[in-house]
Amino acid sequence: MTRIFSGVKPTGHLTLGNYLGAVRQWVESDQHRADALFCVVDLHALTVEHDPARVRRLSRQAATLLLAAGLDPDRCTVFVQSHVDEHTRLSYLLECTATDGEMRRMIQYKEKSARERATGGSVRLSLLTYPVLMAADILAYHADEVPVGDDQAQHVELTRDLAVRFNQRYGQTFTVPRAVVPRVAARVMDLQDPLSKMGKSHAETSGIVYLLDEPDVVRKKVMRAVTDSGTDVVYDRAERPGVANLLELLAACTGSTPAVLAAGYTSYGTLKRDTADAVVELLRPVRERHAELCAEPAYVDGVLRDGARRARELARPTVDAAYRAIGLLPAG
């Protein structure tokens, strides 16, 4: 059976982009067609300046929202990365397989380190090496597929390279995974900056719809979305990114296509109202189920405990095999 691994980083509140770009596919498709593992990758949240209490709070919120969105612990494995030691055990072996040049070519490292250098600062070493930890997240489970946004595809390519290199040097140990990028809404853009991804850790939040935003807040953000010059509604991602973003959101919510929807509108205002209504309705059951789960903390704890137990059972044989293969003396 195909095995899938994917995760979400608790660096901010989960957004509409996270839901449409990843979580909805996990719920509607991936957990039903494969042996699927979904992880709150909390260790990755430590690569930047952070508040410990906030990381804990957001980690729990993320896990609760994954369940509220429809992940079923009877069908898939939901757990927290730091609860499974095999991730960090394997990460060091992969650091010994990767090269400095590979790490420094990673786009996110290049962009963030350049911003820090411009202000006289410096990034944490873990920001440089975290793609190796991401590779360990995937390879520990013999994952065949990794559902990712297109901005993370480079990291899966690195994972593939490390798996092949390790296998060639030390013997067949890892499955070589492949990235799977959703065809629709793979990258949801900021409502105030339609050329930038809707990111959960952005400082400016007026263009970001969070899964737990109240309906009135959602409507206000959508109605204030940036559009483009002109008044006609056409779908053109290059020339009309603002309108294209609204059409893509509405299409993702309704199951239509942006081009077909564009033909039915003559004004930006109507498009915005319909998009706002569609987003509110899409998120309503998630918000309601989240509130129910927050009243059942023991249930969420149990899901995460059982998920971590199963994840350890799956990962430990692979990581132990990697330790043997690379030349480490087995413990007595």
CSV table of C-alpha atoms in Angstrom, one decimal:
chain,number,residue,atom,x,y,z
A,1,MET,CA,0.0,0.0,0.0
A,2,THR,CA,1.3,3.5,-0.8
A,3,ARG,CA,2.6,5.4,2.2
A,4,ILE,CA,2.2,9.1,2.5
A,5,PHE,CA,3.9,11.5,4.9
A,6,SER,CA,3.3,15.2,5.3
A,7,GLY,CA,3.3,17.8,8.0
A,8,VAL,CA,2.5,21.3,9.1
A,9,LYS,CA,4.8,23.6,11.0
A,10,PRO,CA,3.4,25.4,14.1
A,11,THR,CA,5.0,28.8,13.4
A,12,GLY,CA,1.6,30.6,13.2
A,13,HIS,CA,-2.2,30.0,13.1
A,14,LEU,CA,-3.2,27.7,10.2
A,15,THR,CA,-4.6,29.6,7.3
A,16,LEU,CA,-7.0,29.1,4.4
A,17,GLY,CA,-3.9,28.5,2.3
A,18,ASN,CA,-2.8,25.6,4.5
A,19,TYR,CA,-6.3,24.2,4.2
A,20,LEU,CA,-6.8,24.5,0.5
A,21,GLY,CA,-3.3,23.8,-0.4
A,22,ALA,CA,-2.8,20.7,1.7
A,23,VAL,CA,-5.1,19.7,4.5
A,24,ARG,CA,-8.3,19.3,2.4
A,25,GLN,CA,-6.5,16.9,0.1
A,26,TRP,CA,-5.2,14.9,3.2
A,27,VAL,CA,-8.8,14.7,4.4
A,28,GLU,CA,-10.7,14.0,1.2
A,29,SER,CA,-8.2,11.8,-0.6
A,30,ASP,CA,-4.9,10.9,1.0
A,31,GLN,CA,-6.1,9.3,4.3
A,32,HIS,CA,-8.5,7.1,2.3
A,33,ARG,CA,-6.2,5.8,-0.5
A,34,ALA,CA,-2.9,5.2,1.4
A,35,ASP,CA,-1.2,4.5,4.7
A,36,ALA,CA,-0.9,8.1,5.7
A,37,LEU,CA,1.0,9.9,8.4
A,38,PHE,CA,0.4,13.5,9.2
A,39,CYS,CA,2.7,15.3,11.6
A,40,VAL,CA,2.9,18.6,13.5
A,41,VAL,CA,6.6,19.3,12.8
A,42,ASP,CA,7.3,21.3,15.9
A,43,LEU,CA,11.0,20.9,15.8
A,44,HIS,CA,11.0,23.0,12.6
A,45,ALA,CA,9.5,25.8,14.5
A,46,LEU,CA,12.7,26.2,16.5
A,47,THR,CA,14.7,27.4,13.5
A,48,VAL,CA,13.8,31.0,14.2
A,49,GLU,CA,13.3,33.2,17.2
A,50,HIS,CA,10.3,31.9,19.1
A,51,ASP,CA,8.3,31.9,22.3
A,52,PRO,CA,8.3,28.4,23.9
A,53,ALA,CA,4.7,28.8,25.3
A,54,ARG,CA,3.5,29.9,21.9
A,55,VAL,CA,5.1,27.0,20.1
A,56,ARG,CA,3.4,24.6,22.5
A,57,ARG,CA,0.0,26.3,22.1
A,58,LEU,CA,0.2,26.4,18.3
A,59,SER,CA,1.3,22.8,18.1
A,60,ARG,CA,-1.7,21.7,20.0
A,61,GLN,CA,-3.9,24.0,18.0
A,62,ALA,CA,-2.5,22.6,14.8
A,63,ALA,CA,-3.1,19.1,15.8
A,64,THR,CA,-6.7,19.9,16.9
A,65,LEU,CA,-7.4,21.7,13.6
A,66,LEU,CA,-6.2,18.7,11.6
A,67,LEU,CA,-8.7,16.5,13.4
A,68,ALA,CA,-11.4,19.2,13.1
A,69,ALA,CA,-10.8,19.4,9.4
A,70,GLY,CA,-11.6,15.7,9.1
A,71,LEU,CA,-8.4,13.6,9.6
A,72,ASP,CA,-9.6,10.3,11.1
A,73,PRO,CA,-7.2,8.6,13.6
A,74,ASP,CA,-8.8,5.3,12.6
A,75,ARG,CA,-7.7,5.8,9.0
A,76,CYS,CA,-4.4,7.7,9.4
A,77,THR,CA,-1.7,8.5,11.9
A,78,VAL,CA,-1.6,12.0,13.5
A,79,PHE,CA,1.2,12.8,15.8
A,80,VAL,CA,3.8,15.4,16.9
A,81,GLN,CA,7.3,15.3,15.5
A,82,SER,CA,9.1,15.8,18.8
A,83,HIS,CA,7.3,12.9,20.4
A,84,VAL,CA,9.2,10.5,18.1
A,85,ASP,CA,12.9,10.5,18.7
A,86,GLU,CA,13.7,8.7,15.4
A,87,HIS,CA,13.4,12.0,13.6
A,88,THR,CA,16.4,13.5,15.3
A,89,ARG,CA,18.3,10.2,15.4
A,90,LEU,CA,18.1,9.9,11.6
A,91,SER,CA,18.7,13.6,11.0
A,92,TYR,CA,22.3,13.5,12.1
A,93,LEU,CA,23.0,10.5,9.8
A,94,LEU,CA,21.6,12.5,6.9
A,95,GLU,CA,23.7,15.5,7.9
A,96,CYS,CA,26.7,13.2,7.4
A,97,THR,CA,25.3,12.4,4.0
A,98,ALA,CA,24.5,15.9,2.8
A,99,THR,CA,26.9,18.6,1.7
A,100,ASP,CA,27.3,22.2,2.8
A,101,GLY,CA,26.7,23.4,-0.7
A,102,GLU,CA,23.4,21.6,-1.0
A,103,MET,CA,22.2,23.2,2.2
A,104,ARG,CA,23.2,26.7,1.2
A,105,ARG,CA,21.4,26.4,-2.2
A,106,MET,CA,18.1,25.9,-0.5
A,107,ILE,CA,15.9,28.8,-1.5
A,108,GLN,CA,14.3,29.5,1.9
A,109,TYR,CA,17.8,29.6,3.6
A,110,LYS,CA,19.2,31.9,0.9
A,111,GLU,CA,16.3,34.3,1.2
A,112,LYS,CA,16.1,34.4,5.0
A,113,SER,CA,19.8,34.6,5.6
A,114,ALA,CA,20.1,37.4,3.1
A,115,ARG,CA,17.4,39.4,4.9
A,116,GLU,CA,19.2,38.9,8.2
A,117,ARG,CA,22.6,39.9,6.8
A,118,ALA,CA,21.1,43.0,5.3
A,119,THR,CA,20.2,44.2,8.9
A,120,GLY,CA,23.4,43.0,10.5
A,121,GLY,CA,22.0,39.8,11.9
A,122,SER,CA,22.5,36.1,11.5
A,123,VAL,CA,20.3,33.1,11.2
A,124,ARG,CA,20.4,30.0,13.4
A,125,LEU,CA,22.4,27.0,12.3
A,126,SER,CA,19.2,24.9,12.4
A,127,LEU,CA,17.7,27.0,9.6
A,128,LEU,CA,20.6,25.8,7.4
A,129,THR,CA,20.2,22.2,8.4
A,130,TYR,CA,16.4,21.9,8.7
A,131,PRO,CA,15.9,20.5,5.2
A,132,VAL,CA,17.9,17.5,6.4
A,133,LEU,CA,15.5,17.1,9.3
A,134,MET,CA,12.7,17.3,6.9
A,135,ALA,CA,14.3,14.5,4.9
A,136,ALA,CA,14.6,12.4,8.0
A,137,ASP,CA,10.9,13.1,8.7
A,138,ILE,CA,10.1,11.5,5.3
A,139,LEU,CA,12.7,8.7,5.0
A,140,ALA,CA,12.1,7.3,8.5
A,141,TYR,CA,8.7,6.0,7.3
A,142,HIS,CA,9.6,4.7,3.8
A,143,ALA,CA,7.1,7.2,2.4
A,144,ASP,CA,6.3,6.9,-1.2
A,145,GLU,CA,4.6,10.2,-1.6
A,146,VAL,CA,5.0,13.6,0.0
A,147,PRO,CA,2.1,16.0,-0.6
A,148,VAL,CA,3.6,19.5,-0.6
A,149,GLY,CA,3.1,23.0,-1.9
A,150,ASP,CA,5.2,23.9,-4.8
A,151,ASP,CA,7.4,26.0,-2.6
A,152,GLN,CA,8.5,22.8,-0.7
A,153,ALA,CA,9.2,20.7,-3.8
A,154,GLN,CA,12.9,21.6,-3.6
A,155,HIS,CA,13.2,20.0,-0.2
A,156,VAL,CA,11.6,16.8,-1.4
A,157,GLU,CA,14.2,16.7,-4.3
A,158,LEU,CA,16.9,17.0,-1.6
A,159,THR,CA,15.3,14.1,0.3
A,160,ARG,CA,15.4,12.0,-2.9
A,161,ASP,CA,19.1,12.9,-3.5
A,162,LEU,CA,20.0,12.0,0.1
A,163,ALA,CA,18.1,8.7,0.0
A,164,VAL,CA,19.8,7.7,-3.3
A,165,ARG,CA,23.2,8.7,-2.0
A,166,PHE,CA,22.8,6.9,1.3
A,167,ASN,CA,21.6,3.7,-0.5
A,168,GLN,CA,24.5,3.8,-2.9
A,169,ARG,CA,27.1,4.3,-0.2
A,170,TYR,CA,25.8,2.1,2.5
A,171,GLY,CA,23.3,-0.4,1.0
A,172,GLN,CA,19.6,-0.2,0.3
A,173,THR,CA,18.0,1.4,3.3
A,174,PHE,CA,15.5,4.1,2.3
A,175,THR,CA,12.5,4.3,-0.1
A,176,VAL,CA,13.1,7.2,-2.6
A,177,PRO,CA,9.9,9.4,-2.3
A,178,ARG,CA,8.3,11.6,-4.8
A,179,ALA,CA,6.6,15.0,-4.3
A,180,VAL,CA,2.9,15.3,-5.1
A,181,VAL,CA,1.7,18.9,-5.6
A,182,PRO,CA,-2.0,19.4,-5.6
A,183,ARG,CA,-3.3,20.6,-9.0
A,184,VAL,CA,-5.8,23.1,-7.6
A,185,ALA,CA,-5.0,25.8,-5.1
A,186,ALA,CA,-1.5,24.5,-4.6
A,187,ARG,CA,-0.4,28.0,-3.6
A,188,VAL,CA,-3.0,30.4,-2.2
A,189,MET,CA,-1.9,34.0,-2.4
A,190,ASP,CA,-2.2,36.8,0.2
A,191,LEU,CA,-5.3,38.9,-0.3
A,192,GLN,CA,-3.4,42.1,0.1
A,193,ASP,CA,-0.3,41.0,-1.9
A,194,PRO,CA,-1.5,38.5,-4.6
A,195,LEU,CA,2.1,37.9,-5.7
A,196,SER,CA,3.0,36.4,-2.3
A,197,LYS,CA,2.0,33.2,-0.7
A,198,MET,CA,-0.6,33.4,2.1
A,199,GLY,CA,1.8,32.5,4.9
A,200,LYS,CA,0.9,31.8,8.5
A,201,SER,CA,3.9,33.6,10.0
A,202,HIS,CA,3.7,36.9,8.1
A,203,ALA,CA,3.8,40.0,10.2
A,204,GLU,CA,1.1,41.7,8.2
A,205,THR,CA,-2.1,39.7,8.6
A,206,SER,CA,-4.8,41.8,6.8
A,207,GLY,CA,-4.5,39.6,3.7
A,208,ILE,CA,-4.4,36.3,5.5
A,209,VAL,CA,-7.6,34.3,6.3
A,210,TYR,CA,-7.0,32.0,9.4
A,211,LEU,CA,-9.1,28.9,9.9
A,212,LEU,CA,-10.3,30.2,13.2
A,213,ASP,CA,-11.2,33.7,12.0
A,214,GLU,CA,-14.8,34.6,12.8
A,215,PRO,CA,-17.1,34.9,9.8
A,216,ASP,CA,-17.3,38.7,10.0
A,217,VAL,CA,-13.5,38.9,10.0
A,218,VAL,CA,-13.3,36.6,7.0
A,219,ARG,CA,-15.8,38.7,5.0
A,220,LYS,CA,-14.0,41.9,5.9
A,221,LYS,CA,-10.6,40.5,4.7
A,222,VAL,CA,-12.1,39.2,1.4
A,223,MET,CA,-14.0,42.3,0.7
A,224,ARG,CA,-10.9,44.4,1.2
A,225,ALA,CA,-8.8,42.1,-1.1
A,226,VAL,CA,-6.6,43.9,-3.6
A,227,THR,CA,-7.9,43.7,-7.1
A,228,ASP,CA,-6.4,45.2,-10.3
A,229,SER,CA,-6.8,48.2,-12.6
A,230,GLY,CA,-9.8,47.9,-14.9
A,231,THR,CA,-13.3,46.7,-14.1
A,232,ASP,CA,-13.8,43.6,-16.2
A,233,VAL,CA,-13.5,40.2,-14.5
A,234,VAL,CA,-11.0,38.1,-16.4
A,235,TYR,CA,-8.8,35.2,-15.3
A,236,ASP,CA,-5.2,36.2,-16.0
A,237,ARG,CA,-2.7,35.2,-13.3
A,238,ALA,CA,0.1,37.2,-14.9
A,239,GLU,CA,-1.7,40.5,-15.7
A,240,ARG,CA,-4.6,40.4,-13.1
A,241,PRO,CA,-3.1,38.6,-10.1
A,242,GLY,CA,-5.6,40.1,-7.6
A,243,VAL,CA,-8.7,39.0,-9.5
A,244,ALA,CA,-7.1,35.7,-10.4
A,245,ASN,CA,-6.5,35.1,-6.7
A,246,LEU,CA,-10.2,35.7,-5.9
A,247,LEU,CA,-11.3,33.5,-8.7
A,248,GLU,CA,-8.9,30.7,-7.7
A,249,LEU,CA,-10.2,30.9,-4.1
A,250,LEU,CA,-13.9,30.7,-5.3
A,251,ALA,CA,-13.1,27.9,-7.6
A,252,ALA,CA,-11.4,25.9,-4.8
A,253,CYS,CA,-14.4,26.4,-2.6
A,254,THR,CA,-17.0,25.6,-5.1
A,255,GLY,CA,-15.3,22.9,-7.3
A,256,SER,CA,-15.5,25.1,-10.4
A,257,THR,CA,-12.7,26.5,-12.5
A,258,PRO,CA,-11.4,30.1,-12.4
A,259,ALA,CA,-11.9,30.7,-16.1
A,260,VAL,CA,-15.5,29.4,-16.0
A,261,LEU,CA,-16.3,31.5,-13.0
A,262,ALA,CA,-14.8,34.7,-14.5
A,263,ALA,CA,-17.4,34.5,-17.3
A,264,GLY,CA,-20.2,34.8,-14.8
A,265,TYR,CA,-19.1,38.1,-13.3
A,266,THR,CA,-19.3,41.7,-14.4
A,267,SER,CA,-18.0,43.4,-11.2
A,268,TYR,CA,-15.4,43.0,-8.6
A,269,GLY,CA,-17.9,43.6,-5.8
A,270,THR,CA,-20.1,40.7,-6.6
A,271,LEU,CA,-17.1,38.4,-7.0
A,272,LYS,CA,-15.8,39.5,-3.6
A,273,ARG,CA,-19.1,38.9,-1.9
A,274,ASP,CA,-19.5,35.4,-3.4
A,275,THR,CA,-16.0,34.5,-2.6
A,276,ALA,CA,-16.4,35.7,1.0
A,277,ASP,CA,-19.6,33.7,1.4
A,278,ALA,CA,-18.0,30.6,0.0
A,279,VAL,CA,-14.9,30.8,2.3
A,280,VAL,CA,-17.1,31.4,5.4
A,281,GLU,CA,-19.2,28.3,4.5
A,282,LEU,CA,-16.1,26.2,3.8
A,283,LEU,CA,-14.6,27.0,7.2
A,284,ARG,CA,-17.8,26.8,9.2
A,285,PRO,CA,-17.7,23.0,10.0
A,286,VAL,CA,-14.0,23.2,10.8
A,287,ARG,CA,-14.5,26.0,13.3
A,288,GLU,CA,-17.4,24.2,14.9
A,289,ARG,CA,-15.6,20.9,15.2
A,290,HIS,CA,-12.5,22.6,16.6
A,291,ALA,CA,-14.6,24.1,19.4
A,292,GLU,CA,-16.0,20.7,20.2
A,293,LEU,CA,-12.5,19.1,20.3
A,294,CYS,CA,-11.2,21.9,22.5
A,295,ALA,CA,-13.8,20.8,25.1
A,296,GLU,CA,-12.3,17.2,24.8
A,297,PRO,CA,-8.6,17.7,25.6
A,298,ALA,CA,-8.2,14.1,26.8
A,299,TYR,CA,-9.4,12.9,23.3
A,300,VAL,CA,-6.8,14.9,21.5
A,301,ASP,CA,-4.1,13.8,23.9
A,302,GLY,CA,-5.0,10.2,23.3
A,303,VAL,CA,-4.9,10.6,19.5
A,304,LEU,CA,-1.5,12.2,19.7
A,305,ARG,CA,-0.2,9.5,22.1
A,306,ASP,CA,-1.5,6.7,20.0
A,307,GLY,CA,-0.2,8.3,16.8
A,308,ALA,CA,3.3,8.8,18.3
A,309,ARG,CA,3.3,5.1,19.4
A,310,ARG,CA,2.5,3.9,15.9
A,311,ALA,CA,5.0,6.3,14.3
A,312,ARG,CA,7.8,5.0,16.5
A,313,GLU,CA,6.9,1.4,15.6
A,314,LEU,CA,7.2,2.3,11.9
A,315,ALA,CA,10.3,4.4,12.1
A,316,ARG,CA,12.5,2.6,14.6
A,317,PRO,CA,13.4,-0.4,12.4
A,318,THR,CA,14.3,1.9,9.5
A,319,VAL,CA,16.4,4.2,11.6
A,320,ASP,CA,18.1,1.2,13.4
A,321,ALA,CA,18.9,-0.2,10.0
A,322,ALA,CA,20.4,3.1,8.9
A,323,TYR,CA,22.6,3.2,12.0
A,324,ARG,CA,23.9,-0.3,11.2
A,325,ALA,CA,24.4,0.5,7.6
A,326,ILE,CA,26.5,3.7,8.2
A,327,GLY,CA,28.8,1.8,10.5
A,328,LEU,CA,27.7,2.5,14.1
A,329,LEU,CA,28.2,-0.1,16.7
A,330,PRO,CA,24.9,-1.6,17.9
A,331,ALA,CA,24.0,-1.0,21.5
A,332,GLY,CA,24.4,-4.0,23.8
